[in-house]
Coordinates of C-alpha atoms in Angstrom, one line a residue:
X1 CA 93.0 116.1 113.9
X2 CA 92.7 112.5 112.7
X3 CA 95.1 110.4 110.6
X4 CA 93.6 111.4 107.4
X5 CA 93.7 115.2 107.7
X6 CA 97.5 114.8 109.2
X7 CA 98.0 113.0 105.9
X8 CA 96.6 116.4 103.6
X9 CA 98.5 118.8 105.9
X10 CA 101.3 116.6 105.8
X11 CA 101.7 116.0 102.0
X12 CA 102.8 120.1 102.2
X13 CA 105.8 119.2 104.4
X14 CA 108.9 120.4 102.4
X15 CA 112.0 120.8 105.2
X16 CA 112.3 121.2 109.0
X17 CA 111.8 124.9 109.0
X18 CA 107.9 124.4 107.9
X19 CA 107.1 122.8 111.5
X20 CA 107.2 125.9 112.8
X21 CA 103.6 126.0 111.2
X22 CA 100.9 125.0 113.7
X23 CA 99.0 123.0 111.2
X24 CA 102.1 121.2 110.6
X25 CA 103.6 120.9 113.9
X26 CA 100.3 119.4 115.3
X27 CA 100.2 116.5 112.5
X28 CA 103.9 115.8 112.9
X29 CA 103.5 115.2 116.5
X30 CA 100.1 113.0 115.3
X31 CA 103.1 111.1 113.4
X32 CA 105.3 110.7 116.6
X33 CA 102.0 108.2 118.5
X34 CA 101.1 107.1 115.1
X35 CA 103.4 104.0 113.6
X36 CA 100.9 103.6 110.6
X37 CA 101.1 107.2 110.0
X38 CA 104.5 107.7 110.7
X39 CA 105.4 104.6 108.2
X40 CA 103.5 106.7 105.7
X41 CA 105.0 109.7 106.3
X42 CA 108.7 108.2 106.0
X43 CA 108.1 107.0 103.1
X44 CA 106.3 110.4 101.6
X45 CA 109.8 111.7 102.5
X46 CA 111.9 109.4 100.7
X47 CA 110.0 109.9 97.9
X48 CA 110.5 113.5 97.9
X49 CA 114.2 113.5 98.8
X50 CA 114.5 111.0 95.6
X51 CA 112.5 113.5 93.1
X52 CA 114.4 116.4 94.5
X53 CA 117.7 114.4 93.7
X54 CA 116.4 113.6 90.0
X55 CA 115.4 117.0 89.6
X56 CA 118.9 118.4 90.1
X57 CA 120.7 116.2 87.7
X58 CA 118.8 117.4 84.7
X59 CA 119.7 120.1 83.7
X60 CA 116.8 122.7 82.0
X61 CA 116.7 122.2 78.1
X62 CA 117.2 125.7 76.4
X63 CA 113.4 127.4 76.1
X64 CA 111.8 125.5 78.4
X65 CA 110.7 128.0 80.3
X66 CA 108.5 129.3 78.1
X67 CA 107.3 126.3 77.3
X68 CA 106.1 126.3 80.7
X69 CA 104.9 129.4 81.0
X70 CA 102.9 128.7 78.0
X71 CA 100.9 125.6 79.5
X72 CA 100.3 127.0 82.4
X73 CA 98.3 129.6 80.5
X74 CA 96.7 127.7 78.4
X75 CA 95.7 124.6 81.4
X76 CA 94.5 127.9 83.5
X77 CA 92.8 129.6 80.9
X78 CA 90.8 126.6 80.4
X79 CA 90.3 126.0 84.2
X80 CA 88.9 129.8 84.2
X81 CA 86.1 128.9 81.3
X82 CA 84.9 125.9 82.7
X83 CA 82.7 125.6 86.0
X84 CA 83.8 122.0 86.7
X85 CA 87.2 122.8 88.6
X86 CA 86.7 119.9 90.9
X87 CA 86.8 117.6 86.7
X88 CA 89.8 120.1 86.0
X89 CA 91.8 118.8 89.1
X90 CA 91.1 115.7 88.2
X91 CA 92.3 115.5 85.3
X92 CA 95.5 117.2 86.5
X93 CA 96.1 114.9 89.2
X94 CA 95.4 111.7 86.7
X95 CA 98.0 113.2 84.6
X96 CA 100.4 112.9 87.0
X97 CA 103.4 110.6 87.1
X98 CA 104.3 110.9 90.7
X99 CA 101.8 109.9 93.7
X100 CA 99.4 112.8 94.5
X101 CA 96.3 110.9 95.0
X102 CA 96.0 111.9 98.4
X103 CA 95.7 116.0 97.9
X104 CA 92.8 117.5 99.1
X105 CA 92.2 120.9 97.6
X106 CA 90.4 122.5 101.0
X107 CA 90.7 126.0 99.6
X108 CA 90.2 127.6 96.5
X109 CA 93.7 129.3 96.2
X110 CA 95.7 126.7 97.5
X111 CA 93.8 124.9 95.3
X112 CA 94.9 127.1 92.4
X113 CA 98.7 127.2 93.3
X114 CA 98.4 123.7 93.1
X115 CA 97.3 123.6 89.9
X116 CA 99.5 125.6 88.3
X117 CA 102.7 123.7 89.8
X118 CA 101.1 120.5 88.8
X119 CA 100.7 122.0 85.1
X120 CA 104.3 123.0 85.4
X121 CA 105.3 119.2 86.6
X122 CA 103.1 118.0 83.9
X123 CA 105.0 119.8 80.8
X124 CA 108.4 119.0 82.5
X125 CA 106.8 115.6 82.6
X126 CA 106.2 115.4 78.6
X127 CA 109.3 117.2 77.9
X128 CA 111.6 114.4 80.2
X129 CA 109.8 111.6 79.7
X130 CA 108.1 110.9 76.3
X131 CA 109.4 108.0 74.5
X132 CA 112.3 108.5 72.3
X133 CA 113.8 106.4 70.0
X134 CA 115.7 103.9 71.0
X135 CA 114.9 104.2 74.5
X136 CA 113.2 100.6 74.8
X137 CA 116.8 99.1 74.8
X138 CA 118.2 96.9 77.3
X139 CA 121.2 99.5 78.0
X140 CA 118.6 102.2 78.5
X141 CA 116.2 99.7 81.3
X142 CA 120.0 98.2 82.8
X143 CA 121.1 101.4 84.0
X144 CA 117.3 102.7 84.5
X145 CA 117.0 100.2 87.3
X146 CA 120.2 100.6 88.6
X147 CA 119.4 104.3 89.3
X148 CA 116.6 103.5 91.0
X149 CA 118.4 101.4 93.3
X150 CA 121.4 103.7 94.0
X151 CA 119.5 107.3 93.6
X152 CA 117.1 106.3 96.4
X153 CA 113.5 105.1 96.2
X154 CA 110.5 104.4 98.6
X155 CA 109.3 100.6 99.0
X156 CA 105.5 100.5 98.5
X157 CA 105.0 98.0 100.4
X158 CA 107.3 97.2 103.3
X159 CA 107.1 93.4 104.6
X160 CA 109.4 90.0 105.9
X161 CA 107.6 87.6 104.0
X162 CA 108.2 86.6 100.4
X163 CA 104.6 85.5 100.1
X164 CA 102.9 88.2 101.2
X165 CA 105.6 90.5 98.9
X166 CA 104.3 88.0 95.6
X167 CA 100.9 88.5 96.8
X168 CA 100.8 92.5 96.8
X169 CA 102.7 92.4 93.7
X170 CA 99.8 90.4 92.3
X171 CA 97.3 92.4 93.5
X172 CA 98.9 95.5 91.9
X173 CA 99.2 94.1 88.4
X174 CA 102.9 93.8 88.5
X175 CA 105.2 90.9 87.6
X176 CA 105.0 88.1 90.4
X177 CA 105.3 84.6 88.8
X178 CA 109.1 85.1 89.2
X179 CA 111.1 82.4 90.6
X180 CA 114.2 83.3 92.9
X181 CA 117.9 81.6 92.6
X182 CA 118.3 79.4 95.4
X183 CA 121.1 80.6 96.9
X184 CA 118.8 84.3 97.1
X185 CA 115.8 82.7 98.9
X186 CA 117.7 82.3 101.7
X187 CA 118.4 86.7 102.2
X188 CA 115.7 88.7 104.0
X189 CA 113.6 90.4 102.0
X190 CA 112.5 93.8 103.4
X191 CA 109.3 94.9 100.8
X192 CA 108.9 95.9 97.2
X193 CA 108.5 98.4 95.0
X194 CA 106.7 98.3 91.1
X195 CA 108.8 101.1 88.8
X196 CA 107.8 101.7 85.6
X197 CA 109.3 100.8 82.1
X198 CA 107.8 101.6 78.7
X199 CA 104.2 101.8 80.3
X200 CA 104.5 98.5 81.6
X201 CA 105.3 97.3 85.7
X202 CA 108.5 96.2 87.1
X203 CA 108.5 94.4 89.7
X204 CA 111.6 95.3 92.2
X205 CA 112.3 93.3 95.3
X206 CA 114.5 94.6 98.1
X207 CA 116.2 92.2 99.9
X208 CA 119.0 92.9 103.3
X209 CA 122.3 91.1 102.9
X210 CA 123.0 91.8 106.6
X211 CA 126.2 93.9 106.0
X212 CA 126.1 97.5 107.8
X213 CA 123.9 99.9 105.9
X214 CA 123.9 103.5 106.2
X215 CA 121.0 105.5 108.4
X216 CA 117.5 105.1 106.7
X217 CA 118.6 102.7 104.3
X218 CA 116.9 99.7 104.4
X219 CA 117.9 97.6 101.1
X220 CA 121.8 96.2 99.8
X221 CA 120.3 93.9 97.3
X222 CA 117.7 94.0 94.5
X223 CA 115.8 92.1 92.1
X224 CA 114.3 93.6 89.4
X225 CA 111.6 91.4 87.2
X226 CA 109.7 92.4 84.1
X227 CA 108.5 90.8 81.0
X228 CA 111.2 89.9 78.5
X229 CA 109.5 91.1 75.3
X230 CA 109.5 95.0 76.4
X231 CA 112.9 95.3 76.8
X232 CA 114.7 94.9 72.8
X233 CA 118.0 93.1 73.1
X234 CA 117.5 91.3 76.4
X235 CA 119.5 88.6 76.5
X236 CA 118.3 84.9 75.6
X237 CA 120.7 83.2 77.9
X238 CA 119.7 81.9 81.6
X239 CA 123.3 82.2 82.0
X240 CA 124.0 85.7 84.1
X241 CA 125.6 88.0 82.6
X242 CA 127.7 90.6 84.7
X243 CA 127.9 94.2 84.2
X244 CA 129.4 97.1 86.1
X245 CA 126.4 100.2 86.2
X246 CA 128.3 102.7 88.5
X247 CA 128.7 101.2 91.9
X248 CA 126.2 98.6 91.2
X249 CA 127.3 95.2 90.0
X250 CA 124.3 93.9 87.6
X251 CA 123.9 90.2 87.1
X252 CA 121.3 89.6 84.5
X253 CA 119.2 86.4 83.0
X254 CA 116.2 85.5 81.7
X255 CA 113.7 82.7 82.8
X256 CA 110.6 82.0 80.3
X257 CA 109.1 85.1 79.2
X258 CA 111.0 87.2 82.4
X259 CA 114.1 89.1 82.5
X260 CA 115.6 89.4 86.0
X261 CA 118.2 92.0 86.6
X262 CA 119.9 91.3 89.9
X263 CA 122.2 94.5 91.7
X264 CA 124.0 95.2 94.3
X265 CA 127.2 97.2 94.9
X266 CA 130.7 95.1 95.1
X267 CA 132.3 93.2 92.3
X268 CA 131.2 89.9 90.2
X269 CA 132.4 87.5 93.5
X270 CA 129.7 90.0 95.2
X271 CA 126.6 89.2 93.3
X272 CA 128.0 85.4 92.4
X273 CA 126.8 84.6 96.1
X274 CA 123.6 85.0 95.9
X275 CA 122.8 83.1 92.4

């Protein structure tokens, strides 16, 4: 088994009791001798562990059930008159908010379970997450962001340097010509993550304080940066403002045509250290 089928095998990794599978067990000891794959594999937990925490906290509109039920007719239906099921994943997969990009379909009714939890993700998808009214504000992106931060995420890209962190940002289309305060170029930065907001990128930098943290957490401070003209009502001011968003103290400014939201948890003597 190489690195890349461990990866397929791996993406149907749920909870400990599915090593017991020997398809399973053999890529998870692949991950054990393999730091690149391992690193991969950690964060393809995190991610899931995040989702599954999400997914718990709304709770199921009245009806939608057979709103599923009914796309996943219809999306199979469709699949069942067409001969092109490899175009018919792909176009499931592309619809996709969350990472999937690496499934494999290597048999036909895996292939179809798939699919029909995918068409199931995809209505939940529209139902959650089409744009409402009102949901471009800057209350709306302050405590997005600071759910992001508290509710658990996975860096995309996991690095020491601020340089190389800019450059992947870049790279990836997200915000990057950011400038930091001085006083928060001197804490480590630990990688970077790009969320999304209105269909634009957000650029979110994790940075270490140096305090304790608790097991597998690798972050205590974070910088989010996106353009100032998606979010209505940002504020004008390169004063920082401070706002309380659950345990996370917010210090927010803008900079040119960037808003930076700054968080942490603590108080406004806290976040003041690090501006």
């Amino acid at each position: 088994m190489n690195r890349d089928e461990a990866k397929n095998i791996l993406l149907l990794y749920r909870n400990p009791a599915d090593a017991e599978d020997p398809q399973i067990a053999e890529a998870l000891a692949l991950a054990k001798n393999d730091d690149n794959l391992a690193q991969w594999f950690e964060k393809l937990c995190a991610r899931q562990n995040a989702l599954r925490e999400k997914f718990r906290q709304i709770a199921a509109p009245a009806g939608l059930k057979e709103q599923i039920e009914a796309a996943v007719k219809q999306k199979l239906g469709q699949a069942a008159r067409t001969t092109q099921f490899d175009e018919f994943k792909g176009r499931l997969l592309s619809a996709l908010r969350y990472d999937l990009e690496k499934i494999i379909f290597s048999r036909r009714n895996f292939a179809l379970a798939t699919a029909t939890v995918i068409v199931a993700l995809i209505a939940l998808a529209t139902f959650w997450f089409r744009p409402q009214k009102g949901d471009d504000t800057f209350a709306i992106y302050q405590n997005q962001m600071a759910s992001v931060a508290l509710r658990g995420y996975a860096m995309d890209f996991m690095a020491a340097n601020p340089v190389e962190i800019r450059s992947y940002l870049a790279k990836n289309g997200a915000p990057s010509d950011y400038n930091f305060p001085a006083a928060l170029e001197k804490i480590p930065v630990t990688g970077c993550a790009i969320e999304s907001w209105q269909g634009k990128k957000v650029s979110m930098i994790c940075f270490r304080t140096g305090k304790p943290l608790p097991p597998g957490q690798q972050s205590d401070l974070w910088l989010f940066v996106v353009d100032r003209a998606t979010v209505k009502g940002a504020p004008v001011t390169s004063m920082p403002q401070f706002t309380k968003v659950n345990r996370l103290i917010t210090s927010v400014w803008t900079q040119g045509d960037k808003m930076y939201l700054l968080g942490t948890e603590g108080d406004e003597q806290t976040i003041r250290k690090f501006l």
